[in-house]
Short mmCIF file of C-alpha atoms in Angstrom, two decimals:
data_model
loop_
_atom_site.label_atom_id
_atom_site.label_comp_id
_atom_site.label_asym_id
_atom_site.label_seq_id
_atom_site.Cartn_x
_atom_site.Cartn_y
_atom_site.Cartn_z
CA MET A 1 99.17 84.08 92.28
CA THR A 2 96.17 86.38 92.89
CA LEU A 3 95.21 89.61 94.67
CA PRO A 4 93.96 89.32 98.02
CA ALA A 5 90.19 89.73 98.52
CA SER A 6 90.77 93.15 100.36
CA PRO A 7 90.77 96.88 99.17
CA GLY A 8 93.44 98.39 97.08
CA ILE A 9 94.02 101.90 95.78
CA GLY A 10 95.60 103.31 92.57
CA PHE A 11 99.06 104.37 93.25
CA LYS A 12 100.07 108.00 92.65
CA PRO A 13 103.52 109.34 93.34
CA GLU A 14 102.32 112.24 95.24
CA HIS A 15 101.07 109.92 97.92
CA PHE A 16 104.53 107.95 98.04
CA ALA A 17 105.64 109.65 101.11
CA ALA A 18 102.32 109.10 103.04
CA ILE A 19 102.51 105.55 102.08
CA ARG A 20 105.95 105.03 103.39
CA GLU A 21 105.23 106.97 106.61
CA THR A 22 101.75 105.17 107.41
CA ARG A 23 102.30 101.75 106.00
CA PRO A 24 98.55 101.43 105.28
CA ASP A 25 96.71 98.24 105.73
CA LEU A 26 95.71 97.71 102.11
CA GLY A 27 95.48 94.57 100.05
CA PHE A 28 97.22 95.88 97.01
CA PHE A 29 98.32 98.83 94.80
CA GLU A 30 97.25 99.29 91.35
CA VAL A 31 99.55 101.02 88.82
CA HIS A 32 99.01 101.99 85.21
CA ALA A 33 101.53 100.09 83.15
CA GLU A 34 102.46 102.89 80.56
CA ASN A 35 103.74 105.10 83.51
CA TYR A 36 106.42 102.54 83.98
CA MET A 37 107.72 101.92 80.56
CA GLY A 38 110.67 104.35 80.79
CA GLU A 39 114.15 102.86 81.19
CA GLY A 40 114.61 103.93 84.92
CA GLY A 41 114.48 106.63 87.42
CA PRO A 42 112.08 107.38 90.37
CA ALA A 43 109.19 106.00 88.77
CA HIS A 44 110.60 102.59 88.98
CA ARG A 45 112.15 103.07 92.21
CA MET A 46 108.76 103.68 93.65
CA LEU A 47 107.33 100.82 92.19
CA ALA A 48 110.00 98.47 93.31
CA ALA A 49 109.63 99.86 96.87
CA LEU A 50 105.74 99.16 96.86
CA ARG A 51 106.41 95.83 95.32
CA ALA A 52 108.48 94.90 98.30
CA ASP A 53 105.64 95.46 100.78
CA TYR A 54 102.38 94.96 98.86
CA ALA A 55 100.63 92.89 96.23
CA ILE A 56 100.68 94.77 92.86
CA SER A 57 97.98 95.02 90.26
CA LEU A 58 99.41 95.99 86.65
CA HIS A 59 96.61 97.70 84.83
CA GLY A 60 97.20 98.81 81.22
CA VAL A 61 95.38 101.52 79.28
CA GLY A 62 97.31 101.46 76.11
CA LEU A 63 97.02 98.01 74.69
CA SER A 64 94.13 98.59 72.39
CA ILE A 65 92.78 95.16 72.51
CA GLY A 66 89.80 96.23 70.41
CA GLY A 67 92.17 97.81 67.74
CA SER A 68 93.30 96.18 64.42
CA ARG A 69 96.26 94.52 65.97
CA ILE A 70 98.45 94.48 69.05
CA ASP A 71 101.51 96.63 69.00
CA ARG A 72 104.42 94.13 69.38
CA ASP A 73 106.80 96.81 70.96
CA HIS A 74 103.98 97.73 73.43
CA LEU A 75 103.61 93.94 74.34
CA ALA A 76 107.46 93.68 74.75
CA ARG A 77 107.42 96.53 77.02
CA LEU A 78 104.53 94.95 79.10
CA LYS A 79 106.48 91.61 79.30
CA ARG A 80 109.46 93.54 80.68
CA LEU A 81 107.22 94.96 83.39
CA VAL A 82 105.61 91.81 84.23
CA ASP A 83 109.07 89.93 84.45
CA LEU A 84 110.45 92.59 86.54
CA TYR A 85 107.67 93.17 89.05
CA GLN A 86 105.78 89.91 89.05
CA PRO A 87 102.41 91.58 89.63
CA GLU A 88 99.79 89.52 91.31
CA SER A 89 97.37 90.56 88.42
CA PHE A 90 97.59 92.08 84.87
CA SER A 91 94.35 93.70 83.37
CA GLU A 92 93.42 95.74 80.41
CA HIS A 93 90.15 97.12 78.84
CA LEU A 94 87.57 95.89 76.37
CA ALA A 95 88.19 98.98 74.16
CA TRP A 96 90.75 100.46 71.62
CA SER A 97 92.95 103.19 71.94
CA SER A 98 95.14 103.41 68.91
CA HIS A 99 94.78 103.64 65.26
CA GLY A 100 97.87 105.16 63.74
CA ILE A 101 98.19 107.52 66.58
CA TYR A 102 97.61 106.93 70.28
CA LEU A 103 94.27 108.68 71.20
CA ASN A 104 94.71 108.56 75.06
CA ASP A 105 91.02 107.47 75.48
CA LEU A 106 88.95 104.13 75.88
CA LEU A 107 87.12 103.99 72.82
CA PRO A 108 84.12 101.66 72.09
CA LEU A 109 83.90 98.75 69.70
CA PRO A 110 80.64 97.12 68.19
CA TYR A 111 80.05 93.65 69.48
CA THR A 112 79.76 91.33 66.57
CA GLU A 113 81.29 87.82 65.64
CA GLU A 114 84.07 89.56 63.83
CA THR A 115 85.03 91.76 66.73
CA LEU A 116 84.72 88.80 69.19
CA ALA A 117 87.15 86.68 67.08
CA LEU A 118 89.48 89.70 66.93
CA VAL A 119 89.38 90.47 70.55
CA CYS A 120 89.99 86.65 71.43
CA ASP A 121 92.82 86.40 69.01
CA HIS A 122 94.46 89.37 70.76
CA ILE A 123 93.95 88.16 74.26
CA ASP A 124 95.50 84.80 73.20
CA GLU A 125 98.49 86.71 71.81
CA VAL A 126 98.74 88.85 74.99
CA GLN A 127 98.42 85.81 77.58
CA ALA A 128 100.87 83.67 75.58
CA ALA A 129 103.42 86.58 75.37
CA LEU A 130 103.12 87.27 78.97
CA GLY A 131 103.04 83.81 80.11
CA ARG A 132 99.97 84.55 82.29
CA ARG A 133 96.22 84.89 82.46
CA MET A 134 95.00 88.46 82.22
CA LEU A 135 91.63 90.10 83.31
CA LEU A 136 89.48 92.10 80.97
CA GLU A 137 87.54 95.09 82.10
CA ASN A 138 83.89 96.07 80.94
CA PRO A 139 83.78 99.59 79.58
CA SER A 140 81.97 102.70 80.20
CA THR A 141 80.01 103.66 77.03
CA TYR A 142 78.20 106.64 75.71
CA VAL A 143 76.91 105.26 72.44
CA LEU A 144 75.62 102.20 70.87
CA PHE A 145 76.25 100.51 67.48
CA GLU A 146 73.57 99.54 64.97
CA GLN A 147 75.91 96.96 63.78
CA SER A 148 76.21 95.13 67.30
CA THR A 149 74.68 91.65 67.33
CA ILE A 150 75.86 90.33 70.55
CA PRO A 151 74.96 91.86 74.07
CA GLU A 152 77.88 93.04 76.17
CA ILE A 153 77.53 90.41 78.91
CA ASP A 154 77.38 87.61 76.43
CA PHE A 155 80.40 89.23 74.56
CA MET A 156 82.60 89.21 77.58
CA THR A 157 81.41 85.86 78.82
CA GLU A 158 82.33 84.24 75.46
CA ILE A 159 85.88 86.01 75.41
CA SER A 160 86.47 84.53 78.81
CA ARG A 161 85.32 80.99 77.79
CA ARG A 162 87.23 81.08 74.52
CA THR A 163 90.70 82.44 75.94
CA GLY A 164 90.58 81.54 79.63
CA CYS A 165 91.06 85.12 80.61
CA GLY A 166 89.33 86.50 83.75
CA LEU A 167 87.24 89.45 84.09
CA LEU A 168 87.53 92.79 85.89
CA LEU A 169 84.05 94.04 86.81
CA ASP A 170 83.97 97.82 87.03
CA VAL A 171 80.81 98.44 88.93
CA ASN A 172 80.90 102.26 88.22
CA ASN A 173 81.25 101.47 84.39
CA VAL A 174 78.17 99.24 84.73
CA PHE A 175 76.16 102.08 86.26
CA VAL A 176 77.46 104.63 83.82
CA SER A 177 76.84 102.44 80.69
CA CYS A 178 73.48 101.12 81.98
CA THR A 179 72.26 104.56 82.85
CA ASN A 180 73.39 105.90 79.58
CA HIS A 181 71.38 103.29 77.53
CA ARG A 182 68.46 103.33 79.81
CA MET A 183 69.10 99.83 81.27
CA ASP A 184 68.88 98.40 84.79
CA PRO A 185 72.41 97.98 86.29
CA ARG A 186 71.07 95.43 88.88
CA ALA A 187 69.81 93.25 85.84
CA TYR A 188 73.16 93.61 84.22
CA LEU A 189 74.99 92.66 87.46
CA ARG A 190 72.54 89.66 88.01
CA ASP A 191 73.50 88.30 84.49
CA PHE A 192 77.26 88.99 84.77
CA PRO A 193 79.28 85.83 85.18
CA LEU A 194 80.59 86.75 88.75
CA ASP A 195 82.41 83.42 88.97
CA ARG A 196 84.73 84.69 86.27
CA VAL A 197 85.60 87.97 88.08
CA GLY A 198 89.18 88.48 89.57
CA GLU A 199 88.80 91.94 90.61
CA ILE A 200 86.32 94.82 91.17
CA HIS A 201 86.94 98.47 90.37
CA LEU A 202 85.04 101.22 91.96
CA GLY A 203 85.32 104.82 90.90
CA GLY A 204 83.36 108.17 90.53
CA HIS A 205 81.53 109.57 87.68
CA ALA A 206 80.16 112.90 86.38
CA GLU A 207 76.68 113.71 85.36
CA GLU A 208 75.23 115.86 82.59
CA GLU A 209 71.67 116.26 81.57
CA LEU A 210 70.43 115.47 78.11
CA PRO A 211 66.65 115.86 76.99
CA SER A 212 66.13 111.88 77.42
CA GLY A 213 67.53 111.88 80.89
CA PRO A 214 71.18 111.69 82.50
CA LEU A 215 74.40 111.27 80.57
CA LEU A 216 76.88 109.95 82.86
CA ILE A 217 80.72 110.22 82.15
CA ASP A 218 83.31 107.99 83.66
CA ALA A 219 85.44 110.67 85.11
CA HIS A 220 87.19 109.02 87.96
CA GLY A 221 87.51 112.47 89.65
CA THR A 222 85.08 112.13 92.48
CA PRO A 223 84.24 109.76 95.35
CA VAL A 224 82.28 106.55 94.41
CA ALA A 225 78.55 107.53 94.25
CA ASP A 226 76.13 106.02 96.68
CA PRO A 227 74.09 103.83 94.05
CA VAL A 228 77.45 102.38 93.01
CA TRP A 229 78.25 101.40 96.61
CA ALA A 230 74.81 99.74 96.81
CA LEU A 231 75.44 97.84 93.56
CA TYR A 232 78.89 96.85 94.97
CA ALA A 233 77.27 95.47 98.12
CA GLU A 234 74.96 93.24 96.07
CA VAL A 235 77.89 92.04 93.94
CA ILE A 236 79.86 90.95 96.88
CA ALA A 237 76.77 89.50 98.75
CA ALA A 238 76.25 87.26 95.57
CA ALA A 239 80.03 86.59 94.68
CA GLY A 240 81.76 86.70 98.10
CA PRO A 241 84.73 88.92 98.91
CA LEU A 242 86.78 89.91 95.76
CA PRO A 243 89.89 92.28 95.46
CA THR A 244 88.42 95.75 95.16
CA LEU A 245 90.16 98.78 93.73
CA ILE A 246 89.32 102.38 94.47
CA GLU A 247 90.00 104.25 91.12
CA TRP A 248 90.43 108.06 91.52
CA ASP A 249 92.68 109.21 88.77
CA ASN A 250 91.72 112.96 88.18
CA ASP A 251 91.69 115.61 90.85
CA VAL A 252 93.49 113.23 93.11
CA PRO A 253 92.52 113.86 96.67
CA ASP A 254 94.76 113.69 99.72
CA PHE A 255 95.72 110.30 100.78
CA PRO A 256 93.48 109.98 103.87
CA VAL A 257 90.57 110.63 101.54
CA LEU A 258 91.36 107.73 99.27
CA MET A 259 91.94 105.65 102.31
CA ALA A 260 88.48 106.43 103.58
CA GLU A 261 87.00 105.05 100.26
CA ALA A 262 89.09 101.90 100.75
CA ASP A 263 87.82 101.71 104.27
CA ARG A 264 84.20 101.81 103.04
CA ALA A 265 84.89 98.97 100.60
CA ARG A 266 86.63 97.07 103.44
CA ALA A 267 83.30 97.32 105.56
CA VAL A 268 81.33 95.81 102.78
CA LEU A 269 83.85 92.92 102.42
CA THR A 270 83.96 92.29 106.15
CA ARG A 271 80.11 92.30 106.38
CA ARG A 272 80.15 89.62 103.71
CA VAL A 273 82.74 87.56 105.53
CA ALA A 274 80.78 87.85 108.76
CA HIS A 275 77.62 86.91 107.00
CA ALA A 276 79.29 83.68 105.52
CA ALA A 277 80.61 82.73 108.84
CA ARG A 278 77.04 82.60 110.45
CA MET B 1 81.87 97.15 57.60
CA ARG B 2 85.19 95.81 58.13
CA HIS B 3 86.65 96.60 61.65
CA ALA B 4 89.61 98.65 60.23
CA ASP B 5 87.16 100.70 58.20
CA PHE B 6 85.16 101.15 61.28
CA LEU B 7 88.23 102.29 63.37
CA GLN B 8 89.26 104.62 60.69
CA SER B 9 85.80 106.18 60.47
CA PHE B 10 85.49 106.51 64.19
CA GLN B 11 88.95 108.14 64.45
CA ASP B 12 88.11 110.56 61.51
CA GLY B 13 84.95 111.47 63.31
CA LEU B 14 86.70 112.41 66.64
CA PHE B 15 88.42 115.10 64.69
CA THR B 16 85.99 116.18 62.10
CA GLY B 17 82.83 115.93 64.17
CA THR B 18 81.26 113.59 61.61
CA LEU B 19 79.22 110.93 63.18
CA PRO B 20 80.69 107.52 62.33
CA PRO B 21 78.24 105.13 60.56
CA GLY B 22 76.44 102.90 62.96
CA VAL B 23 76.80 105.11 65.95
CA THR B 24 73.43 105.43 67.70
CA ALA B 25 71.87 105.55 71.22
CA ARG B 26 68.67 104.62 72.85
CA ALA B 27 67.31 107.99 71.98
CA PRO B 28 68.85 108.08 68.43
CA ASP B 29 68.68 111.85 67.99
CA GLU B 30 71.15 112.18 70.94
CA ALA B 31 73.83 110.16 69.08
CA ALA B 32 76.00 113.15 68.17
CA GLN B 33 75.94 114.50 71.66
CA ARG B 34 76.95 111.19 73.09
CA PHE B 35 79.76 110.85 70.38
CA ALA B 36 80.88 114.28 71.49
CA VAL B 37 81.82 112.77 74.76
CA TYR B 38 84.58 110.82 72.99
CA ARG B 39 85.57 113.83 70.78
CA ASN B 40 86.08 115.88 74.10
CA ASN B 41 87.91 113.33 76.02
CA VAL B 42 90.28 112.70 73.24
CA ALA B 43 90.91 116.50 72.56
CA HIS B 44 91.06 117.39 76.21
CA SER B 45 93.22 114.30 77.39
CA LEU B 46 95.88 114.87 74.75
CA SER B 47 95.96 118.61 75.23
CA ARG B 48 96.45 118.03 78.90
CA ALA B 49 99.06 115.50 78.26
CA LEU B 50 100.94 117.80 76.10
CA ALA B 51 100.70 120.62 78.87
CA ALA B 52 101.93 118.12 81.42
CA ARG B 53 105.16 117.69 79.44
CA PHE B 54 105.58 121.53 78.70
CA PRO B 55 104.19 123.34 81.71
CA ALA B 56 106.80 126.43 81.47
CA VAL B 57 105.77 126.81 77.78
CA GLU B 58 102.10 126.74 78.82
CA ARG B 59 102.67 129.39 81.47
CA ILE B 60 104.57 131.44 78.92
CA LEU B 61 102.14 131.31 76.17
CA GLY B 62 98.97 131.25 78.42
CA ALA B 63 96.48 128.26 78.93
CA GLU B 64 94.16 129.46 76.28
CA PHE B 65 96.85 129.97 73.53
CA PHE B 66 98.35 126.66 74.50
CA ALA B 67 95.11 124.75 74.23
CA ALA B 68 94.42 126.22 70.85
CA LEU B 69 97.98 125.19 69.78
CA ALA B 70 97.68 121.55 70.98
CA PRO B 71 95.30 120.25 68.30
CA LEU B 72 97.52 121.72 65.67
CA PHE B 73 100.59 119.82 66.88
CA LEU B 74 98.51 116.83 67.49
CA ALA B 75 97.44 117.03 63.86
CA GLU B 76 101.06 117.18 62.67
CA ARG B 77 102.63 114.69 65.18
CA GLY B 78 100.22 112.84 67.33
CA PRO B 79 101.68 110.38 69.89
CA GLN B 80 103.13 107.15 68.24
CA ASN B 81 102.43 105.09 71.08
CA PRO B 82 100.89 105.06 74.70
CA MET B 83 104.11 106.34 76.25
CA LEU B 84 102.95 109.86 76.68
CA PHE B 85 105.83 110.92 78.73
CA ALA B 86 107.95 110.39 75.68
CA TRP B 87 105.56 112.31 73.33
CA GLY B 88 106.55 115.84 72.33
CA GLY B 89 109.93 115.33 70.70
CA GLY B 90 108.82 117.54 67.89
CA PHE B 91 107.08 120.17 69.80
CA ALA B 92 110.10 122.60 69.79
CA ASP B 93 110.49 122.54 66.13
CA PHE B 94 106.80 122.89 65.81
CA LEU B 95 106.90 126.04 67.99
CA ALA B 96 109.91 127.32 66.07
CA GLY B 97 108.07 127.14 62.72
CA PHE B 98 104.72 128.44 64.17
CA PRO B 99 104.26 131.76 62.49
CA PRO B 100 102.28 133.44 65.39
CA LEU B 101 105.32 132.79 67.57
CA ALA B 102 107.93 134.22 65.11
CA GLY B 103 108.49 136.99 67.55
CA LEU B 104 109.37 134.70 70.42
CA PRO B 105 111.95 132.46 68.92
CA TRP B 106 113.20 131.52 72.51
CA VAL B 107 109.97 129.70 73.40
CA ALA B 108 111.15 126.68 71.37
CA ASP B 109 114.29 126.38 73.25
CA VAL B 110 112.45 126.44 76.55
CA ALA B 111 110.46 123.46 74.96
CA ARG B 112 113.70 121.88 74.36
CA ILE B 113 114.81 122.05 77.92
CA GLU B 114 111.44 120.79 79.15
CA PHE B 115 111.44 117.72 76.70
CA ALA B 116 114.97 116.97 77.94
CA ARG B 117 113.95 117.12 81.52
CA GLY B 118 111.23 114.59 80.77
CA GLU B 119 113.78 112.24 79.05
CA ALA B 120 116.10 112.67 82.04
CA TYR B 121 113.42 111.82 84.49
CA HIS B 122 112.65 108.27 82.83
CA ALA B 123 116.41 107.66 81.86
CA ALA B 124 118.12 104.51 82.79
CA ASP B 125 119.76 104.19 86.27
CA ALA B 126 123.59 104.07 86.62
CA GLU B 127 125.64 103.74 89.80
CA PRO B 128 127.92 106.89 90.43
CA LEU B 129 131.59 106.32 90.70
CA PRO B 130 133.08 106.36 94.16
CA PRO B 131 134.70 109.59 95.33
CA GLU B 132 138.17 108.43 94.87
CA ALA B 133 137.66 107.88 91.13
CA LEU B 134 137.99 111.58 90.30
CA SER B 135 141.40 111.96 91.59
CA GLN B 136 142.49 108.70 89.84
CA ALA B 137 141.19 110.20 86.56
CA ALA B 138 142.97 113.46 87.20
CA ALA B 139 146.17 111.62 87.91
CA ASP B 140 146.08 109.97 84.49
CA ALA B 141 144.30 112.62 82.58
CA GLY B 142 145.85 111.62 79.22
CA ARG B 143 144.13 108.30 79.31
CA ALA B 144 141.11 108.80 81.42
CA ARG B 145 137.76 108.61 79.75
CA LEU B 146 134.72 109.47 82.06
CA ALA B 147 131.24 107.98 81.20
CA LEU B 148 128.33 110.41 82.18
CA HIS B 149 124.95 109.44 83.57
CA PRO B 150 122.25 108.23 80.98
CA SER B 151 119.97 111.15 82.09
CA LEU B 152 122.57 113.91 81.19
CA ARG B 153 121.65 116.21 78.42
CA ILE B 154 123.08 119.41 77.08
CA VAL B 155 120.62 121.97 75.36
CA PRO B 156 122.53 124.83 73.76
CA SER B 157 120.44 127.95 72.83
CA ARG B 158 121.18 131.24 71.16
CA PHE B 159 118.78 132.69 73.82
CA ALA B 160 118.54 132.92 77.58
CA ALA B 161 116.31 129.76 77.57
CA VAL B 162 117.53 128.57 81.04
CA SER B 163 116.67 131.87 82.44
CA ALA B 164 113.30 132.01 80.88
CA TRP B 165 112.49 128.35 81.93
CA ALA B 166 113.69 129.21 85.58
CA MET B 167 111.35 132.10 85.93
CA ASN B 168 108.47 130.16 84.85
CA GLN B 169 108.72 127.58 87.26
CA PRO B 170 106.02 127.12 90.06
CA GLY B 171 106.76 129.70 92.78
CA ALA B 172 108.98 131.83 90.51
CA THR B 173 107.99 135.38 89.18
CA PRO B 174 108.44 136.18 85.55
CA ALA B 175 110.38 139.60 85.23
CA PRO B 176 111.73 141.42 82.20
CA LEU B 177 114.62 139.28 80.75
CA GLU B 178 117.38 140.06 78.18
CA VAL B 179 116.74 136.96 76.06
CA ASN B 180 119.30 137.73 73.26
CA ARG B 181 122.21 136.11 74.87
CA PRO B 182 123.12 132.46 74.61
CA GLU B 183 122.78 129.97 77.49
CA THR B 184 123.60 126.27 77.47
CA ALA B 185 121.46 124.18 79.63
CA LEU B 186 122.85 121.34 81.74
CA ILE B 187 120.11 118.67 82.68
CA LEU B 188 120.74 115.59 84.61
CA ARG B 189 118.65 113.55 87.10
CA ASP B 190 120.79 113.77 90.38
CA ARG B 191 121.15 111.53 93.36
CA ARG B 192 117.90 112.73 94.93
CA ASP B 193 116.04 112.17 91.63
CA ASP B 194 115.60 115.78 91.17
CA VAL B 195 116.25 117.05 87.67
CA PRO B 196 117.80 120.37 87.89
CA VAL B 197 118.61 122.77 84.98
CA ARG B 198 121.59 124.97 85.10
CA ALA B 199 123.28 127.30 82.72
CA LEU B 200 126.70 126.42 81.89
CA GLY B 201 129.36 128.89 80.73
CA PRO B 202 131.12 128.40 77.46
CA GLY B 203 134.07 126.54 78.97
CA ASP B 204 131.90 124.15 81.11
CA ALA B 205 129.62 123.52 78.22
CA THR B 206 132.49 122.53 75.87
CA PHE B 207 134.11 120.40 78.58
CA VAL B 208 130.89 118.43 79.37
CA ALA B 209 130.08 117.86 75.74
CA ALA B 210 133.68 116.87 75.05
CA LEU B 211 133.35 114.19 77.89
CA GLN B 212 130.06 112.97 76.50
CA SER B 213 131.56 112.43 73.13
CA GLY B 214 134.26 110.28 74.69
CA LEU B 215 137.39 112.45 74.62
CA VAL B 216 139.98 111.84 77.34
CA LEU B 217 140.17 114.15 80.16
CA ILE B 218 143.07 116.15 78.93
CA ARG B 219 141.68 116.73 75.30
CA ALA B 220 138.22 117.82 77.01
CA ALA B 221 140.05 120.31 79.08
CA GLU B 222 142.02 121.62 76.19
CA ALA B 223 138.87 122.07 74.15
CA ALA B 224 137.16 124.02 77.09
CA ALA B 225 140.23 126.29 77.38
CA THR B 226 139.99 127.00 73.68
CA ALA B 227 136.28 127.95 74.11
CA GLU B 228 137.06 130.00 77.32
CA PRO B 229 140.59 130.92 77.86
CA GLY B 230 141.71 130.14 81.53
CA HIS B 231 139.04 127.68 81.92
CA ASP B 232 139.60 125.13 84.97
CA PRO B 233 137.45 122.02 84.73
CA GLY B 234 137.97 121.27 88.52
CA ALA B 235 134.69 123.00 89.52
CA ILE B 236 132.40 121.33 86.91
CA LEU B 237 134.00 117.92 87.66
CA LEU B 238 133.32 118.28 91.38
CA SER B 239 129.75 119.42 90.71
CA LEU B 240 129.14 116.49 88.44
CA ALA B 241 130.69 113.92 90.85
CA ARG B 242 128.49 115.37 93.68
CA ALA B 243 125.39 115.11 91.52
CA GLY B 244 126.16 111.36 90.95
CA ALA B 245 126.71 112.17 87.29
CA LEU B 246 130.10 110.51 86.74
CA THR B 247 129.27 106.78 86.24
CA GLY B 248 132.29 105.09 84.52
CA LEU B 249 136.09 105.52 84.13
CA ALA B 250 138.25 103.68 81.80
CA PHE B 251 141.90 104.18 80.77
CA GLY B 252 142.35 103.93 77.02
CA GLU B 253 145.35 104.76 74.81
CA THR B 254 147.36 107.81 75.61
CA ALA B 255 145.71 110.75 73.77
#
């Protein structure tokens, strides 16, 4: 059970009526798991309605895979959702978000043998509890750590190798992180193990200026930037068509605007299919 | 450095501004500014999450005051898990005990109403009784026990908290309000998935609370008539039935 290699968008309740009315031609909808951890009510009703017509990608933000330990209650709530809705994909972030309290942000971790073992243990635990393979997403980062001994690509590849999990390649995060660390995003993507990628994320970023150059922030509040579209086209040319999510979580626009972004992704995917057919 | 120590020092730094050990950047003198992105993200996202739970309180206090309050509440009672829709159970008590708000004691009860609405929105589903159930219950009022929708909540207040909440809804206009009169709020998620808030008179409030506590119909009506002489529960029962709030009927021992 996998997501189709076509465009998807993040589901927002304010778009539910438009979705019912227009029945858009989309590969899937992605939802944030934490929004559906209540007992019942309209949130669940909307998700059940979507589930009936579309593939679903369940995307978590609160698992804190890079933290000290996995919260058992949270994992049980995830299991309940996975069992209820049978999503085609479950994914989470290479980050931590809780230490005592929940900090509601994706926080970075150093890449060391210790953290590699820790993250692998946690992914083993999660995959065993959920009874399925998960996808792990590469982060947007703003700082580096002196104690890191492993490059991010190697870190993620090794996690995938040891646990069997897949990877979720967020091309905007690659652009943001590489720009912030003065690295070449195209080189990053050339080295990335594309054969392990089960889904692509595309989103917008904000830009500030520091003395050394731009500081990009993964804001998800704007259209996908042109350089990110260009990188995406290169990824698809190399890897073939992949499920592609348009991620726009802040200052959410009207539904047609989101669909226009999805159509732009569709054009890239269709071009690749046409190219392969030649 | 052990990972748990790293996590603790990073989290401390988010709130104190102290750069955690090991944090650096390609241009190392920019490390503090880059770390500040995380500081700002965390502060802002939690503040906005709290405002999303308490929009009427934010409107009453003003965005600036609310934004200044949020980190103080966060320090006292931060979210215990990623279910942010469930965060803020202690916010009303926090407001009630916050010295600058001593002159606005009714604001805490508006927060209670808002928190109850959030709980109601996510409460479990339950199938409403068919229309004939009400007359069946009335016909045997000495033995009938009505179960109410899991979303139903009663929030009593010494103040006109329902009116204060209502006039701070989108589209409503705040106006002078006599706050020093009690209003009890009835909150529930209705058949259309709306979560209305209405003020109940003393008879209705006593009656619904009595049903919730499991009293048979006739005892609930007696309690209501004591709180409000001449009270007739017919209207509130009909209203609850229409909203889909009556979800179970059982006939027990004669009361």
